[in-house]
Every structure is written in C-alpha cells, then in structure tokens.
mmCIF file of C-alpha atoms in Angstrom:
data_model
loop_
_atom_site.group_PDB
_atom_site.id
_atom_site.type_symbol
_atom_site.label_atom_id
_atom_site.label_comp_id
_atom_site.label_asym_id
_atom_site.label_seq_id
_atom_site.Cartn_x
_atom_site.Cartn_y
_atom_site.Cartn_z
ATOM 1 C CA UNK A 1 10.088 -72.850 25.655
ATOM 2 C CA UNK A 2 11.752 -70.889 22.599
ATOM 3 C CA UNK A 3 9.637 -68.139 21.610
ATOM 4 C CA UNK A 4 10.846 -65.280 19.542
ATOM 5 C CA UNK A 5 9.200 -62.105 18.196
ATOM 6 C CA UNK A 6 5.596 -62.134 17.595
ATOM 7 C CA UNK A 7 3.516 -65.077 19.039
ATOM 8 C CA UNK A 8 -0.082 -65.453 17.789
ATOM 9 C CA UNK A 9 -2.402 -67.692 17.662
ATOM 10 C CA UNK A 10 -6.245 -67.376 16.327
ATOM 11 C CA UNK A 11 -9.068 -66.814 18.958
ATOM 12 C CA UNK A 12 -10.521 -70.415 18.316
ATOM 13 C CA UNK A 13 -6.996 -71.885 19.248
ATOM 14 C CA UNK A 14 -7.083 -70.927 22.852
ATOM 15 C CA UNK A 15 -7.225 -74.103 24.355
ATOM 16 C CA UNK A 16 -4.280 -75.955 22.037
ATOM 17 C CA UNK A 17 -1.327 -76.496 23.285
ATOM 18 C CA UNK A 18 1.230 -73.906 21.526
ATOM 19 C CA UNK A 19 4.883 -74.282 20.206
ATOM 20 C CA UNK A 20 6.794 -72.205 18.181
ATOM 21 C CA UNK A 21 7.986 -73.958 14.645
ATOM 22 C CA UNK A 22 8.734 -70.360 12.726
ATOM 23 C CA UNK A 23 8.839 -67.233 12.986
ATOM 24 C CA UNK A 24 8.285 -64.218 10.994
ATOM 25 C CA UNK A 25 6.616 -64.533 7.710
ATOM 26 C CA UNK A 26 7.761 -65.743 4.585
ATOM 27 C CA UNK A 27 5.901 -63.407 2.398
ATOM 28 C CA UNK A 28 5.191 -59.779 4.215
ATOM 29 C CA UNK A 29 3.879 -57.747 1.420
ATOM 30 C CA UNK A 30 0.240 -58.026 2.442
ATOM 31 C CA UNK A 31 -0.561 -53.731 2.524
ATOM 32 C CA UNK A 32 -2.792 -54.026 5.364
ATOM 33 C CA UNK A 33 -0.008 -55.750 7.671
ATOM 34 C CA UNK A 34 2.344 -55.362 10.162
ATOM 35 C CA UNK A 35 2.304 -58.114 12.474
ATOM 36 C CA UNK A 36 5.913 -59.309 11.451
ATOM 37 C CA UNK A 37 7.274 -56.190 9.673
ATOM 38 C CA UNK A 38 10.447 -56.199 11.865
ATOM 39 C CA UNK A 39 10.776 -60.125 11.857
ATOM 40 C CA UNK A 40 12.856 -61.935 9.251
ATOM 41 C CA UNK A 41 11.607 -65.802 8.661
ATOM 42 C CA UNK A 42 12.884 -68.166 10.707
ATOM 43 C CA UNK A 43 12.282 -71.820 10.937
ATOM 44 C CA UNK A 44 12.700 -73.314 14.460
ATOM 45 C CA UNK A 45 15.867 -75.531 14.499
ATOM 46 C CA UNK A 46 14.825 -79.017 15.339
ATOM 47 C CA UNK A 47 16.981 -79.015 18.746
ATOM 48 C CA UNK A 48 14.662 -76.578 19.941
ATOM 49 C CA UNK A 49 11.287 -77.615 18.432
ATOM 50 C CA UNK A 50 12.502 -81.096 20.577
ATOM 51 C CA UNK A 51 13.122 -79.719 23.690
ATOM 52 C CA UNK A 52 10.058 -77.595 23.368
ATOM 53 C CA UNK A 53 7.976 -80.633 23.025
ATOM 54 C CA UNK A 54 9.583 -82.731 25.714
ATOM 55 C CA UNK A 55 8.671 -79.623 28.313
ATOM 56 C CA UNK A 56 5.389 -79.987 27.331
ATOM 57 C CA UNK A 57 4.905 -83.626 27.556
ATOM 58 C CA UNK A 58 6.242 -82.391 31.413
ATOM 59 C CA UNK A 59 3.741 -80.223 31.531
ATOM 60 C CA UNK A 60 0.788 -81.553 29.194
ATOM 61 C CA UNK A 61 1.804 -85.469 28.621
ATOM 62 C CA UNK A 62 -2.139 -86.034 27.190
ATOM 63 C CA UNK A 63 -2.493 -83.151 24.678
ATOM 64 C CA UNK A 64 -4.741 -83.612 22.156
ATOM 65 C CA UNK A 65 -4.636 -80.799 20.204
ATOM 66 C CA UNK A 66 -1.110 -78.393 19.085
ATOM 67 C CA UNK A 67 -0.726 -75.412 17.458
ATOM 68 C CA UNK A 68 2.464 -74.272 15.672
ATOM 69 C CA UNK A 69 3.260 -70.864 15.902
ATOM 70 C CA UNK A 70 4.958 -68.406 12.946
ATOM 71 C CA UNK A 71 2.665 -66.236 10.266
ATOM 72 C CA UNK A 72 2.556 -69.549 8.006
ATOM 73 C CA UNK A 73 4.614 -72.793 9.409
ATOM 74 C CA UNK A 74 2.686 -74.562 6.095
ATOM 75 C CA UNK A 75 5.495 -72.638 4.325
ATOM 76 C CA UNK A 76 8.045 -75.635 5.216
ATOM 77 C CA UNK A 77 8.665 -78.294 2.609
ATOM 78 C CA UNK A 78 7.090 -81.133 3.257
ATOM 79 C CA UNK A 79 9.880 -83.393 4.369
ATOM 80 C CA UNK A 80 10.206 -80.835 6.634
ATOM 81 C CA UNK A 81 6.664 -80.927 7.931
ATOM 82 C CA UNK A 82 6.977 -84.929 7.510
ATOM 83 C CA UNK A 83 9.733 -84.793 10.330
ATOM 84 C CA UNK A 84 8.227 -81.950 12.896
ATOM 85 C CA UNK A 85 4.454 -84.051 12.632
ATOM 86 C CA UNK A 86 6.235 -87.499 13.485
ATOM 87 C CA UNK A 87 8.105 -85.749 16.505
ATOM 88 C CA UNK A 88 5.421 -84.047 17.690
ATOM 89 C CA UNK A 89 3.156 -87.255 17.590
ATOM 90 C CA UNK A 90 6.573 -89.290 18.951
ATOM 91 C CA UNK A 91 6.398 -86.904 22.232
ATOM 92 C CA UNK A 92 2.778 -86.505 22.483
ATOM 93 C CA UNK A 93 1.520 -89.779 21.634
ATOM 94 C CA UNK A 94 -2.120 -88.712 22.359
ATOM 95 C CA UNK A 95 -1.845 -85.655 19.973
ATOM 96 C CA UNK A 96 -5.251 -86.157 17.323
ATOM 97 C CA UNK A 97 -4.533 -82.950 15.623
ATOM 98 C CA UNK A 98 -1.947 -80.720 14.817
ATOM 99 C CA UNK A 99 -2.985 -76.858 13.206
ATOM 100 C CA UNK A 100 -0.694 -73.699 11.958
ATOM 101 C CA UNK A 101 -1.335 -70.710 9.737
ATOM 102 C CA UNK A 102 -1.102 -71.272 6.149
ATOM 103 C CA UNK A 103 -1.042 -69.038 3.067
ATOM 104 C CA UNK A 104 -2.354 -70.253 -0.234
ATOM 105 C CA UNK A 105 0.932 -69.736 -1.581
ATOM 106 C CA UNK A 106 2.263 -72.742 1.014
ATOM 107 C CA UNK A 107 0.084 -75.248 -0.634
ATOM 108 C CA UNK A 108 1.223 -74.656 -4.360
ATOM 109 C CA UNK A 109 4.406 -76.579 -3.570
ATOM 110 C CA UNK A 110 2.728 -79.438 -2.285
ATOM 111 C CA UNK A 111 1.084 -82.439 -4.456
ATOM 112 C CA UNK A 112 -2.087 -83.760 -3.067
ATOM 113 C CA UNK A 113 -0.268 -87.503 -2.093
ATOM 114 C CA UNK A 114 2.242 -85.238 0.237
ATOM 115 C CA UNK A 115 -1.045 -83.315 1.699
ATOM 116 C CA UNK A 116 -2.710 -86.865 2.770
ATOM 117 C CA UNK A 117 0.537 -88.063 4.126
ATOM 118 C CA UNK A 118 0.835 -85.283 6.189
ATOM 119 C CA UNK A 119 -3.398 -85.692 7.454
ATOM 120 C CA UNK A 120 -2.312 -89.008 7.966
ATOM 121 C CA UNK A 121 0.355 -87.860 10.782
ATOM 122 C CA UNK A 122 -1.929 -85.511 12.312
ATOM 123 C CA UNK A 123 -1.812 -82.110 11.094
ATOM 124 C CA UNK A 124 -5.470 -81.040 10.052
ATOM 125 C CA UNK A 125 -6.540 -77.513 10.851
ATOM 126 C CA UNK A 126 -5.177 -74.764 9.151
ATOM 127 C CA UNK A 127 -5.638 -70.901 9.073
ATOM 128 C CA UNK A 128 -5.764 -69.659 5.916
ATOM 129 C CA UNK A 129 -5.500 -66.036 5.788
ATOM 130 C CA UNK A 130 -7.365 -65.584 2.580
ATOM 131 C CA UNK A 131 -8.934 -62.281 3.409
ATOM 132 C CA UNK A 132 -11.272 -62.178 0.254
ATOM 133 C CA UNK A 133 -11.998 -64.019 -3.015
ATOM 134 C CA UNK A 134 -12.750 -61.284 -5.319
ATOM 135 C CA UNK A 135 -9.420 -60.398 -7.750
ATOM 136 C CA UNK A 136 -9.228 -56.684 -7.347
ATOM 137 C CA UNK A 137 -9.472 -56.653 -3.648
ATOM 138 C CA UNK A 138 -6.826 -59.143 -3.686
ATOM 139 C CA UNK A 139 -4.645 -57.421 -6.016
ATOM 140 C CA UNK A 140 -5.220 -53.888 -3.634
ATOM 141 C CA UNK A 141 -4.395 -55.514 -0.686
ATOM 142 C CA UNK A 142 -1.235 -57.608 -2.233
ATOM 143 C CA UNK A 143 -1.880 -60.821 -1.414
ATOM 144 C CA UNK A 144 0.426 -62.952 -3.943
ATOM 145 C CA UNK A 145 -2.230 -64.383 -5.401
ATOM 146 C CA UNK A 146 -5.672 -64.818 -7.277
ATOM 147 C CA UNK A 147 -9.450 -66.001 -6.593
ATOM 148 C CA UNK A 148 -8.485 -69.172 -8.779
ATOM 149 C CA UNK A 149 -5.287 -69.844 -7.242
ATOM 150 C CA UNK A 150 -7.622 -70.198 -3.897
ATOM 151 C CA UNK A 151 -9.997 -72.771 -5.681
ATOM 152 C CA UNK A 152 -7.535 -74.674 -6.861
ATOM 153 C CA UNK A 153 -4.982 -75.084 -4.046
ATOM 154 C CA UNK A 154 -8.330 -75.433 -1.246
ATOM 155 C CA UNK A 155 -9.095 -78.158 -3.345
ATOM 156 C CA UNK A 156 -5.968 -80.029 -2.980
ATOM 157 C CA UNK A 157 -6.602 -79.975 0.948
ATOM 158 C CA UNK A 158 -10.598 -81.021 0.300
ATOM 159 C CA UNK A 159 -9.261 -84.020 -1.771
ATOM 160 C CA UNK A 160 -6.494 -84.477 1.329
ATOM 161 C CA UNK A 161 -9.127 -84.697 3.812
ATOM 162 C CA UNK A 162 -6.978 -81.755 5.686
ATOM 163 C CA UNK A 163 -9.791 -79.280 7.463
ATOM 164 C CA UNK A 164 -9.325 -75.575 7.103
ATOM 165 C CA UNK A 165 -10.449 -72.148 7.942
ATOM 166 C CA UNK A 166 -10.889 -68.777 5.949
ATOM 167 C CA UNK A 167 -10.346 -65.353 7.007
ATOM 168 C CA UNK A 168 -12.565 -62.892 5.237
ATOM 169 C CA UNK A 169 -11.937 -59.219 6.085
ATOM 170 C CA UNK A 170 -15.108 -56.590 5.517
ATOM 171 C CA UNK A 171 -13.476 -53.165 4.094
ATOM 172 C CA UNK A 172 -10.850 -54.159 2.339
ATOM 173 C CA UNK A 173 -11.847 -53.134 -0.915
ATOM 174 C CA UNK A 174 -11.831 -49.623 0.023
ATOM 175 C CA UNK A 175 -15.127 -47.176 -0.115
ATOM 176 C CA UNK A 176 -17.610 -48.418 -2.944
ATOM 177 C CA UNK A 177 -15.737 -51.959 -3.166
ATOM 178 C CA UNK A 178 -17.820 -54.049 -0.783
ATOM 179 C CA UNK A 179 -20.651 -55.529 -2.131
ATOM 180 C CA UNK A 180 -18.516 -56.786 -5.294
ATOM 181 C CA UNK A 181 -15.895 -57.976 -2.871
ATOM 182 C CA UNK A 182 -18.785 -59.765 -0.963
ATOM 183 C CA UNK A 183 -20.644 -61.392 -4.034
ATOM 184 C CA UNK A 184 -17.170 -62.424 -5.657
ATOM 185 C CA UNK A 185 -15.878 -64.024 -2.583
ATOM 186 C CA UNK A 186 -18.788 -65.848 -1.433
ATOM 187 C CA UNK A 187 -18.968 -67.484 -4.820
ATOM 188 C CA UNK A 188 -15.387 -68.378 -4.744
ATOM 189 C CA UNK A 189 -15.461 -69.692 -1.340
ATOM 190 C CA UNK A 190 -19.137 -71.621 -1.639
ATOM 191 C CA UNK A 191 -17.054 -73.729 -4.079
ATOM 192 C CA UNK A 192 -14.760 -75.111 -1.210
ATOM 193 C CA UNK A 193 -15.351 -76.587 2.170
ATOM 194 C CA UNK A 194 -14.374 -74.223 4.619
ATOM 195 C CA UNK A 195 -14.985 -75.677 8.239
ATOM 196 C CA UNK A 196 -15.620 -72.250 9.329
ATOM 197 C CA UNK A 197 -14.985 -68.359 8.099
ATOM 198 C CA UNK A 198 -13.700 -65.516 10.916
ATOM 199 C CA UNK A 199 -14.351 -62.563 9.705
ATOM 200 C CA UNK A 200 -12.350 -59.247 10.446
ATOM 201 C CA UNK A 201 -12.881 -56.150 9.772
ATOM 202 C CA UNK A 202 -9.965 -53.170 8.680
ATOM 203 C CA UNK A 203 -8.179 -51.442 10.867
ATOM 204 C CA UNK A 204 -5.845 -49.071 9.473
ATOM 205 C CA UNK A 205 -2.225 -48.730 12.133
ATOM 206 C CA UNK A 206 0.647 -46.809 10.899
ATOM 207 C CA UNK A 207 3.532 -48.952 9.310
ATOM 208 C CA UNK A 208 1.002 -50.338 6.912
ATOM 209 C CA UNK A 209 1.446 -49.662 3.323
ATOM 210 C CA UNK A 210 -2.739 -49.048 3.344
ATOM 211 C CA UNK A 211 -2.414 -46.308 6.224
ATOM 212 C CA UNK A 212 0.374 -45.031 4.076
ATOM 213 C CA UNK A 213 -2.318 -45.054 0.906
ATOM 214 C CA UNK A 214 -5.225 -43.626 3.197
ATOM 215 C CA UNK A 215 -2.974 -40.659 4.105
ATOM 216 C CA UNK A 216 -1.926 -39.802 0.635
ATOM 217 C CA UNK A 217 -5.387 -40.560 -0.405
ATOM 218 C CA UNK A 218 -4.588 -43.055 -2.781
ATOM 219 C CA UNK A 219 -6.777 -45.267 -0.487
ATOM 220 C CA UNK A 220 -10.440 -44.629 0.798
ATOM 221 C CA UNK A 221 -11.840 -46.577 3.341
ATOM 222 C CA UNK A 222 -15.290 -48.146 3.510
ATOM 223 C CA UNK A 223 -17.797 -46.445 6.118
ATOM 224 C CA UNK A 224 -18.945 -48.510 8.990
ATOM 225 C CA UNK A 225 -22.235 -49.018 7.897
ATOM 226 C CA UNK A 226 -20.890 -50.032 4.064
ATOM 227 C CA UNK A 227 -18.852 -52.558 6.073
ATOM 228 C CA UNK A 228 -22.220 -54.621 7.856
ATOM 229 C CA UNK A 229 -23.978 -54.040 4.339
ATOM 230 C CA UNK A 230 -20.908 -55.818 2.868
ATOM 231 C CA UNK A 231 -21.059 -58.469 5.579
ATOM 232 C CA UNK A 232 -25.142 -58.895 5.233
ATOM 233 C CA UNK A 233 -23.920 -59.531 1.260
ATOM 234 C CA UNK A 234 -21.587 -62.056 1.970
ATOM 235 C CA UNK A 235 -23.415 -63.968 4.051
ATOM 236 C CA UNK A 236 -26.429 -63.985 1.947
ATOM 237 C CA UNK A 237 -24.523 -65.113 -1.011
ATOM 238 C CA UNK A 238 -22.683 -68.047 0.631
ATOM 239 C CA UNK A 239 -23.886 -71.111 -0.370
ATOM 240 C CA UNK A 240 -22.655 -73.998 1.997
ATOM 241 C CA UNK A 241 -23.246 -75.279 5.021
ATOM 242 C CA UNK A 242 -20.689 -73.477 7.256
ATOM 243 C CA UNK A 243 -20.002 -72.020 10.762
ATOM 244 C CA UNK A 244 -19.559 -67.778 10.506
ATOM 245 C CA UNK A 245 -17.946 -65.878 12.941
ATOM 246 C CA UNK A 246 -17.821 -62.265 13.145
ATOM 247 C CA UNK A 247 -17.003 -61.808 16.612
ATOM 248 C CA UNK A 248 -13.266 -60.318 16.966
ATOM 249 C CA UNK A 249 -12.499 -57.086 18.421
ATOM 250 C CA UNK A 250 -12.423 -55.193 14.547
ATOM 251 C CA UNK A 251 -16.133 -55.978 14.263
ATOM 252 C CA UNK A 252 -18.214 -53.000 15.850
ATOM 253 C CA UNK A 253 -20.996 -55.544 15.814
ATOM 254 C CA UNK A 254 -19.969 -58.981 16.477
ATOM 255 C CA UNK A 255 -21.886 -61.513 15.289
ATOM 256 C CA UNK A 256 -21.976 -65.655 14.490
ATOM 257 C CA UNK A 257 -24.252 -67.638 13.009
ATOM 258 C CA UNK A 258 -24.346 -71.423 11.795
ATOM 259 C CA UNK A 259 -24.662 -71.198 7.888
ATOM 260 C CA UNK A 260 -27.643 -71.142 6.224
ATOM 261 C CA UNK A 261 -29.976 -71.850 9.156
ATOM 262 C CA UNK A 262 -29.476 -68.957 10.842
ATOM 263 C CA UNK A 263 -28.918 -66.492 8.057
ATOM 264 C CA UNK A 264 -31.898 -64.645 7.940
ATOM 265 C CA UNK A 265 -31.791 -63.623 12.137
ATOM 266 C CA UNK A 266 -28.236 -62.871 11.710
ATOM 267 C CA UNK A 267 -28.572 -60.286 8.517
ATOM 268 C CA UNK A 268 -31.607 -58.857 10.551
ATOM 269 C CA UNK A 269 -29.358 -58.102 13.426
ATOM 270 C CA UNK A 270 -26.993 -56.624 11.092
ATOM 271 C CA UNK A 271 -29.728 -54.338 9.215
ATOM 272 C CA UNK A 272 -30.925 -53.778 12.764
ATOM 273 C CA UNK A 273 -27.801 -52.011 13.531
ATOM 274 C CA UNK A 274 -27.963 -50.042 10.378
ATOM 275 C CA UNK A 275 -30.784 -48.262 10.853
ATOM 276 C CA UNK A 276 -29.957 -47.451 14.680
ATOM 277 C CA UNK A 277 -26.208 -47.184 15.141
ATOM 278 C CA UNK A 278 -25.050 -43.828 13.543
ATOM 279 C CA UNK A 279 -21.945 -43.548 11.513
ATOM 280 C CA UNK A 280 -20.150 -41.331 13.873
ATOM 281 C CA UNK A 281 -20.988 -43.825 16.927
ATOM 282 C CA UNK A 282 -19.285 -46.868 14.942
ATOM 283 C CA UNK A 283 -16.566 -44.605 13.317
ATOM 284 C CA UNK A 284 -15.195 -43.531 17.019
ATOM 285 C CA UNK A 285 -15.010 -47.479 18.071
ATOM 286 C CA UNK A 286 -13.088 -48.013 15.186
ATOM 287 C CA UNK A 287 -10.889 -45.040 15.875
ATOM 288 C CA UNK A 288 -10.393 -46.376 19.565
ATOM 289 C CA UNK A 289 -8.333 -49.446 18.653
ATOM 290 C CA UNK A 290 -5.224 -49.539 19.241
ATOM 291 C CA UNK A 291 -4.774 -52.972 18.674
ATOM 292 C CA UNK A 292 -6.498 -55.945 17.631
ATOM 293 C CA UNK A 293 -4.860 -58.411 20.239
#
C-alpha cells in the first residue's frame, strides 16, 4: 500500500477499509492546525491508487465500505473523483459507500448534477471539518470561509442525496466567545442535515498559529468549565433530529446523545460536572495531552 506522511482517519471510520488518494492539505491556514504543516498536497497518481485497490481486493475482495485518506480528497475535480469512484467500485464490486474528508471550500467547485453523479457511484459520507458556524469564530480560527458559505454549499450535498458529518470544536472562540459561538452555530447547522456532529474540544500544541497567539496573548483560551457551558448551549439550541458525539480524547467529559430525545439527560450530565469537577482538575487533563491520536 502507498502511504505517505500523515494518515488519519475519523474515530467512526475504524472499520472501513482505508486507501490513500491525497495527501497533505490543500488549504493549511486553519490557526489551530498542524496535522499537515510539513506536507505539501499531493494527489495519489492513479498507478498507485490501482495497485492499492487490487491488494485490497487480495486482502478484502467483499468490502463494503472505503475511506480515502488526505486532509480533504473532496478537493479533486470532479472528473477526477468520477474516475477514482468507478475504479474503486471496478475492484471492489461490493463497495456500497465510499467517504473522505471534505472542506466546504471543496464543494464550491462542484454543481449539484456533478454531486449526484458522484452519490450515484458510491461516494456518500463525508467529513466536513466545519469546526463552528458562527462568523467571528470562523474568521479567528481562519477557516476560508463564512457561516453562509456552509448553508449554501451543505445544501448542494442535501439536494445530492450525499450524507455528511460536522465537526464542531468547543473553545474555539477564545475566553468569553462560547455561548455566541454555540447559539450561532447551532442555528446555522439546524438548517442542514447533518447525519451526525463530533465534537472536539481545543487543544493548543506548539506549531500552531493559536499557541503562537496564546503565548503573545493575542489569544485567550476558554476555561474548562466555559467549554461544557458552551457545549450544554449548543446542544440545547440545535434543532434537528441528529446523532451528537462528544466522546474524543479533547473532551474532559465525553459524552453522546441521540438529538433531541436525549437532550435534557445529556446537558444534566454536563451541568453535573460543573458543579463537581473543579477547574484545576479539568485544566491538568487538558494540559496532559500530548496528542489527540
């Protein structure tokens, strides 16, 4: 298999079959990142992508499920796409889905007759690193792009019929930020259809333009218990039926829940934790990462 630099793949994608189709990322100007700092973008040549998915059929002939590796294979045009899907379907001929990272910048390129196409080969299930809704925090953390550039590409893929996840990440808006970072995003994203939302939280390493800001104090970051109170907001203010997990290694207090029926337990659990859990306690877990793989 060709793998080069930094392979990742979501928590939820643990059992799909994995193959490399970038690597690096096309955009890396997000401040809180450094995943693929020292990685230049790189699409996989086709030779390779081939004789990566003729080892797996070796290997896995009945795979159902693959994802493609790289910070956002969704950046490829969509001939390009086109090509890799009908491969990956030609060598894995029980493949049903086919899911990648995406940015919201990767769909602006793409009409909504080239988005079904591509559902119609198979690839439905992307990662959208959105992060947050609100325009500020956005704007802070450099994302590219704005709360109505997220409404308005996500609903190219809900008209597409292609299925897709948010990332929301508590903190980012810095000390004070969180609760209008909370209300603005989960009115932004209770106008979509996202399948389900993984939330993070911040975690400051060096080589990050926000560590950078923290130490010059041009950047304060939220307290641990401003973080669950921003998380309690969110998830009172989202208003679709959705599937919520806070469970990764960032959150000090991990946490899902199946939108809204079990809202109320979950932002009980989370208050519970308020009032018990003191600052210092949740400040020296966050301090104790040293990654978040």
């Amino acid at each position: 298999m060709h793998f080069t630099g930094r392979t990742w793949r979501p928590p939820y994608e643990a059992h799909s079959v994995i193959i490399q189709a970038t690597s690096g990322c096309t955009y890396g100007k997000c401040r809180f990142c450094s995943l693929y700092k020292d990685e230049c973008f790189r699409m996989s040549p086709a030779e390779e992508f081939e004789e990566d998915l003729a080892e797996i059929r070796s290997f896995q002939p009945g795979a159902r499920r693959i994802f493609w590796t790289g910070a956002n294979p969704f950046a490829m045009s969509y001939e390009n796409l086109k090509l890799r899907a009908l491969m990956t379907r030609e060598y894995l001929i029980k493949c049903q889905s086919i899911a990648m990272f995406a940015s919201i910048r990767d769909i602006k390129n793409k009409e909504v007759w080239q988005l079904k196409k591509l559902r119609a080969m198979g690839i439905n299930g992307l990662s959208i690193g959105t992060e947050s809704g609100d325009d500020e925090t956005l704007a802070l953390a450099q994302k590219g792009y704005t709360a109505g550039d997220i409404l308005k590409q996500c609903r190219k893929l809900d008209e597409a019929g292609i299925e897709y996840y948010f990332v929301y990440m508590t903190g980012l808006a810095g000390r004070g930020g969180g609760v209008r970072n909370a209300q603005n995003s989960a009115r932004i994203f209770s106008e979509l259809n996202p399948y389900f939302i993984s939330v993070d939280s911040l975690t400051l390493f060096p080589g990050t333009e926000l560590y950078r800001m923290e130490k010059e104090g041009r950047f304060i970051p939220a307290g641990e218990a401003e973080r669950l109170l921003e998380l309690q907001v969110f998830i009172r203010n989202l208003q679709i039926r959705t599937h919520l997990f806070a469970d990764s290694v960032s959150n000090f207090y991990p946490v899902t829940a199946y939108l809204p029926k079990e809202r109320e337990s979950v932002i009980e659990k989370l208050g519970h934790i308020i009032d018990t859990v003191s600052e210092e306690e949740m400040e020296e877990y966050r301090r104790s990462l040293k990654s978040l793989g």
